[in-house]
Short mmCIF file of C-alpha atoms and ligand atoms in Angstrom, two decimals:
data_model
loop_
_atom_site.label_atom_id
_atom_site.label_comp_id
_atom_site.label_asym_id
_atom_site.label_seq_id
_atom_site.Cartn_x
_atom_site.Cartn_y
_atom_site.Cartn_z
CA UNK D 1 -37.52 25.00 -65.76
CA UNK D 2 -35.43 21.72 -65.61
CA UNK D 3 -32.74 23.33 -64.18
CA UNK D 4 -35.30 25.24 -61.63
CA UNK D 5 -36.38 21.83 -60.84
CA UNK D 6 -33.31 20.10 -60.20
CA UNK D 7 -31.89 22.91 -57.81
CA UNK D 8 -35.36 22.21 -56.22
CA UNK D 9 -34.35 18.65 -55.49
CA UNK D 10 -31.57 19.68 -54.62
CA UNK D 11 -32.49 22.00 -52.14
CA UNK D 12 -35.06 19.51 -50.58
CA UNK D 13 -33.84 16.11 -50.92
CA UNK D 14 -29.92 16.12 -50.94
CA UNK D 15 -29.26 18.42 -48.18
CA UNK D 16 -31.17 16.21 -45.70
CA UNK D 17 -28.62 13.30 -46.75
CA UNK D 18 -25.61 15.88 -46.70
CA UNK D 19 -27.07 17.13 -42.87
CA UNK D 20 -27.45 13.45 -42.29
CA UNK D 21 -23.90 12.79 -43.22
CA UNK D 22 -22.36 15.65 -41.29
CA UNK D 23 -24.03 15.26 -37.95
CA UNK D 24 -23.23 11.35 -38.23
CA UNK D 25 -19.82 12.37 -39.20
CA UNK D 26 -19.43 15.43 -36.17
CA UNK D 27 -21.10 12.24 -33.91
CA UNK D 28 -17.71 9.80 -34.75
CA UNK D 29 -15.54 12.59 -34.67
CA UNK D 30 -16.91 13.90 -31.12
CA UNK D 31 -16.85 9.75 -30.25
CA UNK D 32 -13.26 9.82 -31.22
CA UNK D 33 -11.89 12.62 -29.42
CA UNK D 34 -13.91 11.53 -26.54
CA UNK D 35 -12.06 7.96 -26.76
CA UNK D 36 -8.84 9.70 -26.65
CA UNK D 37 -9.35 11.32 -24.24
CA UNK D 38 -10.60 8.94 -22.27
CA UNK D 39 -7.36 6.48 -23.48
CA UNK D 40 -4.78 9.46 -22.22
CA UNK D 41 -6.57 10.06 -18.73
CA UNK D 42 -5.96 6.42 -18.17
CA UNK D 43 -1.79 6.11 -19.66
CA UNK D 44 -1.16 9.64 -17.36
CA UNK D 45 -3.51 9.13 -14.91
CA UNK D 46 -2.45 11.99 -12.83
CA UNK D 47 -2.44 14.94 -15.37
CA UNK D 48 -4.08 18.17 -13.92
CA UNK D 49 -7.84 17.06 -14.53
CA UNK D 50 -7.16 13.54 -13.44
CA UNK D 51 -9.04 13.95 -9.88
CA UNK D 52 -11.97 14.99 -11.71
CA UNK D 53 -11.99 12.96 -15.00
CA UNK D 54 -12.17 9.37 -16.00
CA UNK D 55 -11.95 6.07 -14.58
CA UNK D 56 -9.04 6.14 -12.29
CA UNK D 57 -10.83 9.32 -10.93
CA UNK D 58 -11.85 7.06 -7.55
CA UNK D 59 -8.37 5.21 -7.66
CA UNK D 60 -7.11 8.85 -7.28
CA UNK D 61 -9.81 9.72 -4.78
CA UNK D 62 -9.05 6.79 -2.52
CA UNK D 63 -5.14 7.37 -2.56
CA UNK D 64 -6.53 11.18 -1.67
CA UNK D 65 -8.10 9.83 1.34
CA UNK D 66 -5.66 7.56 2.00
CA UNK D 67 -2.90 9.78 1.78
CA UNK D 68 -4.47 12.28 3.91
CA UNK D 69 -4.90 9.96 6.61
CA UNK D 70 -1.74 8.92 6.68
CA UNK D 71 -0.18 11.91 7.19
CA UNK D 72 -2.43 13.54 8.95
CA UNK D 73 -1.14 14.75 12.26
CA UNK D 74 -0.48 11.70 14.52
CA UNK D 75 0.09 9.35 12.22
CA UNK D 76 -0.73 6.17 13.71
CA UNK D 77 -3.11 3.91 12.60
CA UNK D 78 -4.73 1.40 13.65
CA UNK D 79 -5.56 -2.03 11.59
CA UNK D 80 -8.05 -2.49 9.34
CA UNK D 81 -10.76 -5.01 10.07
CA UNK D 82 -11.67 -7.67 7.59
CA UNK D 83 -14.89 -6.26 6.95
CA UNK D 84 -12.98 -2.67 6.16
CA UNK D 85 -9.96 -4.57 4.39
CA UNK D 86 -12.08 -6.36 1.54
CA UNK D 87 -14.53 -2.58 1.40
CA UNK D 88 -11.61 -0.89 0.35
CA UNK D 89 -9.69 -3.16 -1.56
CA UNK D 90 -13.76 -3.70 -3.51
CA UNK D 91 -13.94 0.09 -3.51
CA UNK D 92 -10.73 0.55 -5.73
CA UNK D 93 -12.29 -2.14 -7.87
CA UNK D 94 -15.66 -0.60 -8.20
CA UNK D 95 -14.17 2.76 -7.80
CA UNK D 96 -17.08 3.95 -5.10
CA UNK D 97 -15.12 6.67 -3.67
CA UNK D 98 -18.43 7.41 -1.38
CA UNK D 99 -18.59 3.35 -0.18
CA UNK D 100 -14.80 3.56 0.55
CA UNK D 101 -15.07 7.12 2.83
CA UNK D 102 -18.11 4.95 4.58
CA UNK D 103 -15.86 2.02 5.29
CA UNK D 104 -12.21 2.69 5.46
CA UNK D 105 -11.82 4.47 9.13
CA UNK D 106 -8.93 4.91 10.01
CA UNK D 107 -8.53 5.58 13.61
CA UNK D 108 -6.35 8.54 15.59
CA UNK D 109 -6.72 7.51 19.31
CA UNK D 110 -5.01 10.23 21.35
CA UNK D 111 -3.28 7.75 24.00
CA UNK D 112 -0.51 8.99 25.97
CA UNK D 113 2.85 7.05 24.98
CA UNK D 114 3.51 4.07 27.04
CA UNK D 115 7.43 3.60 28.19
CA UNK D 116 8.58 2.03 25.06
CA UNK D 117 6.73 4.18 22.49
CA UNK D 118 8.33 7.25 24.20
CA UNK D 119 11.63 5.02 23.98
CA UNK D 120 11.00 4.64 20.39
CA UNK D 121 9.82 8.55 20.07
CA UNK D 122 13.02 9.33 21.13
CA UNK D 123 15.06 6.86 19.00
CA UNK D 124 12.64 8.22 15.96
CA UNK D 125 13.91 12.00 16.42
CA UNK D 126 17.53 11.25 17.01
CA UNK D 127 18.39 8.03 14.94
CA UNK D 128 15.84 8.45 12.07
CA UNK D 129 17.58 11.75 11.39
CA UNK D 130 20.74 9.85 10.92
CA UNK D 131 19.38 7.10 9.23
CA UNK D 132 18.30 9.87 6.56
CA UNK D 133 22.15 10.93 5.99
CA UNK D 134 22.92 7.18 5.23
CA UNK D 135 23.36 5.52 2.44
CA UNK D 136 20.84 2.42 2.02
CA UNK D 137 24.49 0.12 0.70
CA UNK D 138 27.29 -0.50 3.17
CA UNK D 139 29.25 -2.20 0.71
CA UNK D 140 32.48 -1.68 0.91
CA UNK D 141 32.93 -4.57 -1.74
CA UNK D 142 31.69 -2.16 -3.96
CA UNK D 143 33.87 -1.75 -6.27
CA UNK D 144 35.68 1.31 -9.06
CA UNK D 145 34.58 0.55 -12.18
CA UNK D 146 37.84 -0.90 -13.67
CA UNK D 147 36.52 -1.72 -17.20
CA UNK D 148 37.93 0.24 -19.97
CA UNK D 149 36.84 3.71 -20.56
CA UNK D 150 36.84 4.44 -24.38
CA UNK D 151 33.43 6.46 -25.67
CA UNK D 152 31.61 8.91 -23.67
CA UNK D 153 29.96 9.94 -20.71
CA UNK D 154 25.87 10.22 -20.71
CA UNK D 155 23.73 10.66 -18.46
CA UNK D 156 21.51 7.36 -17.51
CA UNK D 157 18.83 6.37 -19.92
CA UNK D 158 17.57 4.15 -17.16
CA UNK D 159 17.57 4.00 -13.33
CA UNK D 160 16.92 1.85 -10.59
CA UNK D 161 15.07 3.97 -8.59
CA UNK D 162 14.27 1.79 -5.64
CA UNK D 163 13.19 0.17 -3.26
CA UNK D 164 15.86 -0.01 -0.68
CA UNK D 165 16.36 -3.63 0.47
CA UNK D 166 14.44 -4.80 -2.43
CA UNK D 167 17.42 -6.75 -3.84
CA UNK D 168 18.12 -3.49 -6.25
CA UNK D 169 22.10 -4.24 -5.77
CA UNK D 170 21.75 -7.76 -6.97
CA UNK D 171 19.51 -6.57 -10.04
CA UNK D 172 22.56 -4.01 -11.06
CA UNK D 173 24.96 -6.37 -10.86
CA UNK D 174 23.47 -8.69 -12.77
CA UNK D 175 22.74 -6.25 -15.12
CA UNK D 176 26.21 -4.99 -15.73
CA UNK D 177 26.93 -8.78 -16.89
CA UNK D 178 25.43 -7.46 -20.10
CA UNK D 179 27.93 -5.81 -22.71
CA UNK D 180 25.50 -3.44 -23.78
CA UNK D 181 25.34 -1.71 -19.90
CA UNK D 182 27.40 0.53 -18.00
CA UNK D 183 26.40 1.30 -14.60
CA UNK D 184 28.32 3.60 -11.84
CA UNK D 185 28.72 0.73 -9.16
CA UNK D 186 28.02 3.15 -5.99
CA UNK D 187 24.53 5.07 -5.58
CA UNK D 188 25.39 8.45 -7.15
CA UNK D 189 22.06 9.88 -4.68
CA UNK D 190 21.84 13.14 -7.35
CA UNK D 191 18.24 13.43 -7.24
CA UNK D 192 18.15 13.27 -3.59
CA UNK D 193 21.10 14.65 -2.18
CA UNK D 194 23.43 16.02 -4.64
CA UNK D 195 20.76 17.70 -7.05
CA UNK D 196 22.85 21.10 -6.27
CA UNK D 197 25.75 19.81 -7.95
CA UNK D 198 24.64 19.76 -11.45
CA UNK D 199 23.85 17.93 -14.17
CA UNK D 200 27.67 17.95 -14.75
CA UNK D 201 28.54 16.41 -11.48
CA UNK D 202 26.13 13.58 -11.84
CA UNK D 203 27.44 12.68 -15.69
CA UNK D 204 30.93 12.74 -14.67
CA UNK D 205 29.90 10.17 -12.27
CA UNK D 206 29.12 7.49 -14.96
CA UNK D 207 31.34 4.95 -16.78
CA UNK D 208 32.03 5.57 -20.95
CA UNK D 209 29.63 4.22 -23.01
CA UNK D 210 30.21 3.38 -26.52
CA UNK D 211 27.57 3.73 -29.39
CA UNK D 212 24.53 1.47 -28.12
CA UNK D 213 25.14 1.03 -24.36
CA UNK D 214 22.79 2.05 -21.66
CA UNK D 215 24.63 4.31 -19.49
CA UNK D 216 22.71 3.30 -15.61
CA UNK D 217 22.55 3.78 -11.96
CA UNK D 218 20.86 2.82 -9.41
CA UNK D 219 19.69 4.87 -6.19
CA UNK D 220 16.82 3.13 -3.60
CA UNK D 221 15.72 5.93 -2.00
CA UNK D 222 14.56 7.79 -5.30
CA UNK D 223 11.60 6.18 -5.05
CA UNK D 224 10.53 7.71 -1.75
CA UNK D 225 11.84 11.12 -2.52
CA UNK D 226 9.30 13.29 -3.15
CA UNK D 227 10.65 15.73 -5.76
CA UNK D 228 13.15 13.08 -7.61
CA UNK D 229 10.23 12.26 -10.21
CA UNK D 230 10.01 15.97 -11.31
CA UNK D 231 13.88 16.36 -11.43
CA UNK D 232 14.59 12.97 -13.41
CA UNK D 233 11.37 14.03 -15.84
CA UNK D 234 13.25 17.15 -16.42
CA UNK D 235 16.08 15.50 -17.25
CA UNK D 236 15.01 12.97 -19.50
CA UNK D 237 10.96 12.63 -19.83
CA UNK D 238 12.03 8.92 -21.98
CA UNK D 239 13.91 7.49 -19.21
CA UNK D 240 13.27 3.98 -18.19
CA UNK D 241 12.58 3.52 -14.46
CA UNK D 242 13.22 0.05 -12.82
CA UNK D 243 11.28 -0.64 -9.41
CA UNK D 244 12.65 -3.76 -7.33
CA UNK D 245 9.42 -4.37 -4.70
CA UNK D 246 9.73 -6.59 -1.74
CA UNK D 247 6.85 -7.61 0.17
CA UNK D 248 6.78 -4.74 2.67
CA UNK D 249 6.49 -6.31 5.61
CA UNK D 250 10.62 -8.14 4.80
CA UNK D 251 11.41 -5.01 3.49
CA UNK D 252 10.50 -3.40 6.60
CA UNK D 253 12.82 -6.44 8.81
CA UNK D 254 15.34 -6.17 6.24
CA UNK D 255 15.74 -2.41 6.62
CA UNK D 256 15.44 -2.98 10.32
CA UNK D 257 18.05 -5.42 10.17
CA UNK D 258 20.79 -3.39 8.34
CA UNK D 259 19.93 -0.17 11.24
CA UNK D 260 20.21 -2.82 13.80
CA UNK D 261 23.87 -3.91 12.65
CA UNK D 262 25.08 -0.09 13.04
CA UNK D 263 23.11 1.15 15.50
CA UNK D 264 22.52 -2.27 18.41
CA UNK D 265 21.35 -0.37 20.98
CA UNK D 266 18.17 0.48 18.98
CA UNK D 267 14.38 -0.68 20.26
CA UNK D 268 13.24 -3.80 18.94
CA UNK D 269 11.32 -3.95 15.56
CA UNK D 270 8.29 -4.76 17.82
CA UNK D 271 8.79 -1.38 19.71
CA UNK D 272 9.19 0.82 16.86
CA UNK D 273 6.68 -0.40 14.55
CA UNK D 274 3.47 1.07 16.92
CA UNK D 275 2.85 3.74 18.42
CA UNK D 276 0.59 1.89 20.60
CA UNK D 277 0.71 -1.78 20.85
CA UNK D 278 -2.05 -2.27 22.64
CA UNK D 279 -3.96 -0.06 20.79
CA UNK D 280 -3.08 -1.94 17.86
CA UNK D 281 -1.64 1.55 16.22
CA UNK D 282 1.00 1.17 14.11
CA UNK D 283 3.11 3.55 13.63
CA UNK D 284 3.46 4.45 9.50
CA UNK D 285 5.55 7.35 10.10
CA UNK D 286 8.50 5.25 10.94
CA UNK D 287 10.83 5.23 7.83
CA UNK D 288 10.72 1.11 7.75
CA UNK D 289 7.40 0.76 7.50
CA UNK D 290 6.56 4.36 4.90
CA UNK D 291 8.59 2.91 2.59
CA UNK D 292 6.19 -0.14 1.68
CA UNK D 293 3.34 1.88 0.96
CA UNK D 294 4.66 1.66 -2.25
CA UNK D 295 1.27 2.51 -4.24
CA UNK D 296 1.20 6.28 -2.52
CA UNK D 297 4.87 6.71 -3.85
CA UNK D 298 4.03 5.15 -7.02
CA UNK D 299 1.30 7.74 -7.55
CA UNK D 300 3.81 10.51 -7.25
CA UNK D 301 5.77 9.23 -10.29
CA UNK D 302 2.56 8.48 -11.91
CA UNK D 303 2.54 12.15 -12.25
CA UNK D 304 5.14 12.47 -14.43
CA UNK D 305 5.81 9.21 -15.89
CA UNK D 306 3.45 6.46 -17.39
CA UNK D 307 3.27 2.87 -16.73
CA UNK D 308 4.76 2.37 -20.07
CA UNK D 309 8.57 3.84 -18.39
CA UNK D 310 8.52 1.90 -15.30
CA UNK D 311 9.57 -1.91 -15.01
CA UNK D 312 8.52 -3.59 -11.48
CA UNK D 313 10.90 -6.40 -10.69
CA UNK D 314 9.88 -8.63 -7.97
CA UNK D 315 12.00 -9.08 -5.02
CA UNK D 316 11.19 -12.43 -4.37
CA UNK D 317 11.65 -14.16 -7.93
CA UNK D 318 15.02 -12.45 -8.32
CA UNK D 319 16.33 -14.91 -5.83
CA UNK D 320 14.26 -17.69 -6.71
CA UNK D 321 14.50 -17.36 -10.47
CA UNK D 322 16.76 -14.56 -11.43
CA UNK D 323 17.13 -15.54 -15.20
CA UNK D 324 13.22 -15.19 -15.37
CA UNK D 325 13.53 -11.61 -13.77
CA UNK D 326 16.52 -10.76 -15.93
CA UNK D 327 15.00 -11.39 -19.44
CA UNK D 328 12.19 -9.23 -18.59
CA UNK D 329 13.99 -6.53 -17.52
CA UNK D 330 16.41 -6.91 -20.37
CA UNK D 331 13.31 -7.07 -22.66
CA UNK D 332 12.04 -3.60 -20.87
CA UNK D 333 15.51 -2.14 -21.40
CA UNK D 334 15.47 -3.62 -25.38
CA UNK D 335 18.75 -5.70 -24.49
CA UNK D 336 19.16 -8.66 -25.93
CA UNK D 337 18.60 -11.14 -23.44
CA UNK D 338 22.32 -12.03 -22.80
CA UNK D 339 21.81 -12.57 -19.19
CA UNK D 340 20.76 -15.83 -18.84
CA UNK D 341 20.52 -18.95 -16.16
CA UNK D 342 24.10 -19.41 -17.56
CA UNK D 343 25.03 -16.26 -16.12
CA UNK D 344 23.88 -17.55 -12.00
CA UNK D 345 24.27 -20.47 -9.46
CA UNK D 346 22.78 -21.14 -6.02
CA UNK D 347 25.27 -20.81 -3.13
CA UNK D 348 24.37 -23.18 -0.75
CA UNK D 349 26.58 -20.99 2.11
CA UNK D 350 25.32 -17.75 0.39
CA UNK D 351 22.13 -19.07 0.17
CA UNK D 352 21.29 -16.68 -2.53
CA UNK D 353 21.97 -16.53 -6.03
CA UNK D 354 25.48 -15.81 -6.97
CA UNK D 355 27.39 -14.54 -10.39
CA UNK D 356 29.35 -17.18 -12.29
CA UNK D 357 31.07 -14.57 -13.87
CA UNK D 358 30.69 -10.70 -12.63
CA UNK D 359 30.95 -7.95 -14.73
CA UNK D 360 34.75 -7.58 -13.82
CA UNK D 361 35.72 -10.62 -12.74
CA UNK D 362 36.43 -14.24 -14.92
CA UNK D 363 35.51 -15.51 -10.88
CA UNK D 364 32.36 -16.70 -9.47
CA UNK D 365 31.11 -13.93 -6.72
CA UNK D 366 28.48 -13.71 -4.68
CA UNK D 367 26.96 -10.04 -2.91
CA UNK D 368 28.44 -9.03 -0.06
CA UNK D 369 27.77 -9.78 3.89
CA UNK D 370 25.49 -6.56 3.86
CA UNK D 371 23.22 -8.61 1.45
CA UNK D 372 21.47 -11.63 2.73
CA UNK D 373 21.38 -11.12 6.35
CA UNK D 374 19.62 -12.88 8.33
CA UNK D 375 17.11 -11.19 10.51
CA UNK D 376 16.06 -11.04 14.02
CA UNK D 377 13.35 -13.43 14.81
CA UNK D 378 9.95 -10.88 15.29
CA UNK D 379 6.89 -11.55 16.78
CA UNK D 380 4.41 -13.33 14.51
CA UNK D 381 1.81 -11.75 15.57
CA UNK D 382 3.31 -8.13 14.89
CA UNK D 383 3.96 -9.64 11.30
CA UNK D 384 0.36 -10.58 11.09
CA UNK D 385 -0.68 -7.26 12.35
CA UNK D 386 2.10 -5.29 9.26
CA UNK D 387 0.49 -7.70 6.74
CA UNK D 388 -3.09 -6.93 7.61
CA UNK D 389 -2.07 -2.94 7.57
CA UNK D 390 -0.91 -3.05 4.28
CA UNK D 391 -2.93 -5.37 2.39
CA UNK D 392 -4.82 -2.47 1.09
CA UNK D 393 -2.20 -0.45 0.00
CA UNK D 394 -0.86 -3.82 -1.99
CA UNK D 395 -3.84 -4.28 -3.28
CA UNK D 396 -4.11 -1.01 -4.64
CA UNK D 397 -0.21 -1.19 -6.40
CA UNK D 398 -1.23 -4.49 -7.34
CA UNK D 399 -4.53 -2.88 -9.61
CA UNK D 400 -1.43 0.10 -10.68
CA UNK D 401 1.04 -1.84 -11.97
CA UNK D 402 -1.75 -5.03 -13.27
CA UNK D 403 0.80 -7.04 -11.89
CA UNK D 404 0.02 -9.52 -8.57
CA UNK D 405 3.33 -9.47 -6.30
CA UNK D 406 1.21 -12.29 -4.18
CA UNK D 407 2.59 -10.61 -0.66
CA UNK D 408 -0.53 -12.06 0.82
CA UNK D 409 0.19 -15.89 0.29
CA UNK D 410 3.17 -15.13 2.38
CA UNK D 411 1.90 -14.34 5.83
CA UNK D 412 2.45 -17.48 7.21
CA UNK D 413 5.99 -18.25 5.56
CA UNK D 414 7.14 -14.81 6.84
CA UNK D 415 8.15 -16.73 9.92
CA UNK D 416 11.38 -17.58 7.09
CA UNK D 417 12.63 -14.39 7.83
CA UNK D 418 13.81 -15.55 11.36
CA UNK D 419 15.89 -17.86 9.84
CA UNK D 420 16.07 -19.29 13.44
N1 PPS Q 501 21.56 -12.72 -5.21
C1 PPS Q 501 21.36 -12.10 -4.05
N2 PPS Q 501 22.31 -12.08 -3.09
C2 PPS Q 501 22.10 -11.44 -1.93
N3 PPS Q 501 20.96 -10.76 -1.63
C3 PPS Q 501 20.00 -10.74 -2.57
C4 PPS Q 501 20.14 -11.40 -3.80
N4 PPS Q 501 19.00 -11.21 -4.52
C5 PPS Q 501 18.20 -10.48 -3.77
N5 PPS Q 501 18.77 -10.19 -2.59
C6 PPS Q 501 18.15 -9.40 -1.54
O1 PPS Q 501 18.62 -8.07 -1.65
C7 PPS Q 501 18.38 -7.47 -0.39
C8 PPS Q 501 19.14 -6.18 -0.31
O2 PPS Q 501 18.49 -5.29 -1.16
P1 PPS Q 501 19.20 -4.06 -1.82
O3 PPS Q 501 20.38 -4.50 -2.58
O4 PPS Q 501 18.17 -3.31 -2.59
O5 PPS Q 501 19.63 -3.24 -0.54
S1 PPS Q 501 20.06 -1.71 -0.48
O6 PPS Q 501 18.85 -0.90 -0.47
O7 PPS Q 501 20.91 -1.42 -1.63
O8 PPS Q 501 20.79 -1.60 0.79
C9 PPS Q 501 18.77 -8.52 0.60
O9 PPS Q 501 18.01 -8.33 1.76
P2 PPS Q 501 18.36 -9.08 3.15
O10 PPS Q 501 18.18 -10.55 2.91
O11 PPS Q 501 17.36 -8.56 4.10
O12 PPS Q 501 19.75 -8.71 3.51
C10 PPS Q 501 18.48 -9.84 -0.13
O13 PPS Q 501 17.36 -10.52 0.38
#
């Protein structure tokens, strides 16, 4: 009877508290997972599901839009207004994909080309083509590795993968002050140009290494190549990916600039950059200016890569501070920090940062003549216009990366760039 009585209890009393204590634990388990999953859709944002789940899901929906305007069939756009400007940049914030559609027009007009667009047209489909087949360095002070080639060949474990005329030569060669790198000193282009060659090819391309040296190149135009962040993933998912970013609107004069010294006869900046002037359409198909949307390239490599593997370096301190730049990339890389303000001195002729002592060299150098140019003198009011286009695409790298490149407090200095 006592036992019939306790299995009584039992069967009344405990196995509430036991169904208790399984649904709460089932609850924190489901809780958890749900967490997690929640963390991962925010470290890979773009993983298959990623338009559909979790909080970057309007981040990806805006870029969706974005994207699709811009390469939807004219391409041209005109600017944003104010009103449209802060309603997108708010929308990424508040990730109101609906709000943003409402606000962010952008607008196709179908006007027929005026005498210098069609001049520019035809500069587009001839030069452009060219421009492709180039590489983004002219050095020719570039030089042959000449250290000492005990050890082995590897292939990278980190890249600089862009931009071009970011200041991605002067990062490299600073770098390769550091015992612990090796770096090919010309831009192997494998991933863009060369991918038929082979794995092979591209290793015998590098310098030796010796146990505990980072084996590196460094390539601009990865960045903007479309399939380079699925063949560098398949090389090696770990590798460490270094971004130099310019503002967009220099990077745009600067790139301009180095056409301009091969190529003189070329339209003015003014010319190429719209499609329309008086329209006020700008013309994003034009290499220059596609190559500072950098969030929309950024989003492609966010597809295979997280955050976590890419280093942004900005443009603009690695001339005005490049010791500050350097230990954080070293730190990224898991260098010591070697490189120092020890390492650099301003060049007053140069006006740039220069090496104290290069990588090969017991001499002071400075970059070459290719680096540092100084650029035509453009139209302020064109520069207003590029600023104003992409604020919202800065914005929107800016919330990426959770870093502030402050482009925008520039608008009135860009007028430095003429240099005049
Ligand atoms: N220390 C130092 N010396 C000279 N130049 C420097 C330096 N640091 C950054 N920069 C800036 O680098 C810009 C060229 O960028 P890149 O080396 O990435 O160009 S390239 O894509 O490899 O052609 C180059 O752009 P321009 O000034 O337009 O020529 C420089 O502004």
């Amino acid at each position: 009877m006592a036992f019939w009585s306790s299995t009584s209890v039992f069967t009344t009393k405990v196995p509430r508290k036991v169904l208790f204590m399984f649904t709460l634990s089932l609850s924190v388990t489901y809780l958890f997972y749900s967490l997690m999953s929640c963390y991962n859709s925010l470290q890979f944002p773009l993983q298959e599901n990623y338009v559909y789940q979790g909080r970057l899901v309007t981040e990806e929906t805006t870029f969706v839009t974005l994207r699709e305007k811009l390469y939807s069939a004219s391409q041209g756009f005109t600017e944003f207004t104010e009103a449209e400007r802060s309603t997108a940049v708010s929308t990424v914030k508040d990730h109101n994909a609906e709000a943003e559609q409402r606000t962010v027009e952008w607008i196709r007009t179908q006007a027929a080309p005026t005498n210098s667009a069609a001049l520019a047209a035809a500069y587009h489909t001839t030069a452009l083509e060219r421009e492709h087949q180039e590489f983004s360095t002219t050095d020719s002070e570039l030089r042959v590795n000449c250290t000492s080639d005990y050890g082995e060949k590897k292939l990278p474990q980190a890249i600089i993968i862009g931009v071009k005329k970011g200041g991605t030569r002067a990062l490299l060669e600073a770098l390769r002050v550091h015992p612990d790198v090796r770096a090919v000193g010309n831009e192997p282009h494998f991933f863009d140009r060369n991918y038929e060659k082979g794995l092979d090819w591209y290793r015998d391309l590098m310098p030796s290494t010796l146990e505990g040296q980072i084996t590196m190149e460094k390539t601009p135009s990865y960045f903007v190549t479309n399939h380079a962040p699925k063949r560098i993933h398949s090389m090696a998912r770990d590798i460490k990916l270094i971004i130099v970013v310019r503002n967009p609107v220099t990077r745009a004069i600067s790139d301009y600039t180095q056409t301009l010294s091969k190529k003189p006869e070329i339209p003015t900046f003014e010319v190429l950059a719209f499609k329309n002037r008086t329209l006020g359409l700008i013309d994003a198909s034009w290499s220059a200016l596609r190559i500072g949307i950098y969030a929309l390239h950024l989003e492609t490599w966010m597809q295979y890569f997280p955050l976590s593997q890419m280093h942004f370096v900005s443009g603009e301190r690695l001339i005005v501070d490049p010791a500050g730049e350097m230990a954080k990339v070293q730190d990224f890389l898991g260098l010591k920090r070697i490189v120092t303000d020890k390492h650099f001195y301003f060049n007053k002729t140069k006006g740039f940062p220069c090496l104290k002592k290069p990588e090969d060299s017991s001499t002071p150098r400075c970059l070459g003549k290719s680096k540092g140019r100084t650029h035509p003198k453009i139209d302020p009011d064109v520069i207003r216009r590029l600023q104003k286009f992409y604020k919202p695409f800065n914005m929107m790298f800016y919330q990426m990366t959770g870093q502030n490149f402050e482009w925008e407090l520039e608008i009135d200095s860009e007028s430095r760039s003429s240099r005049d």
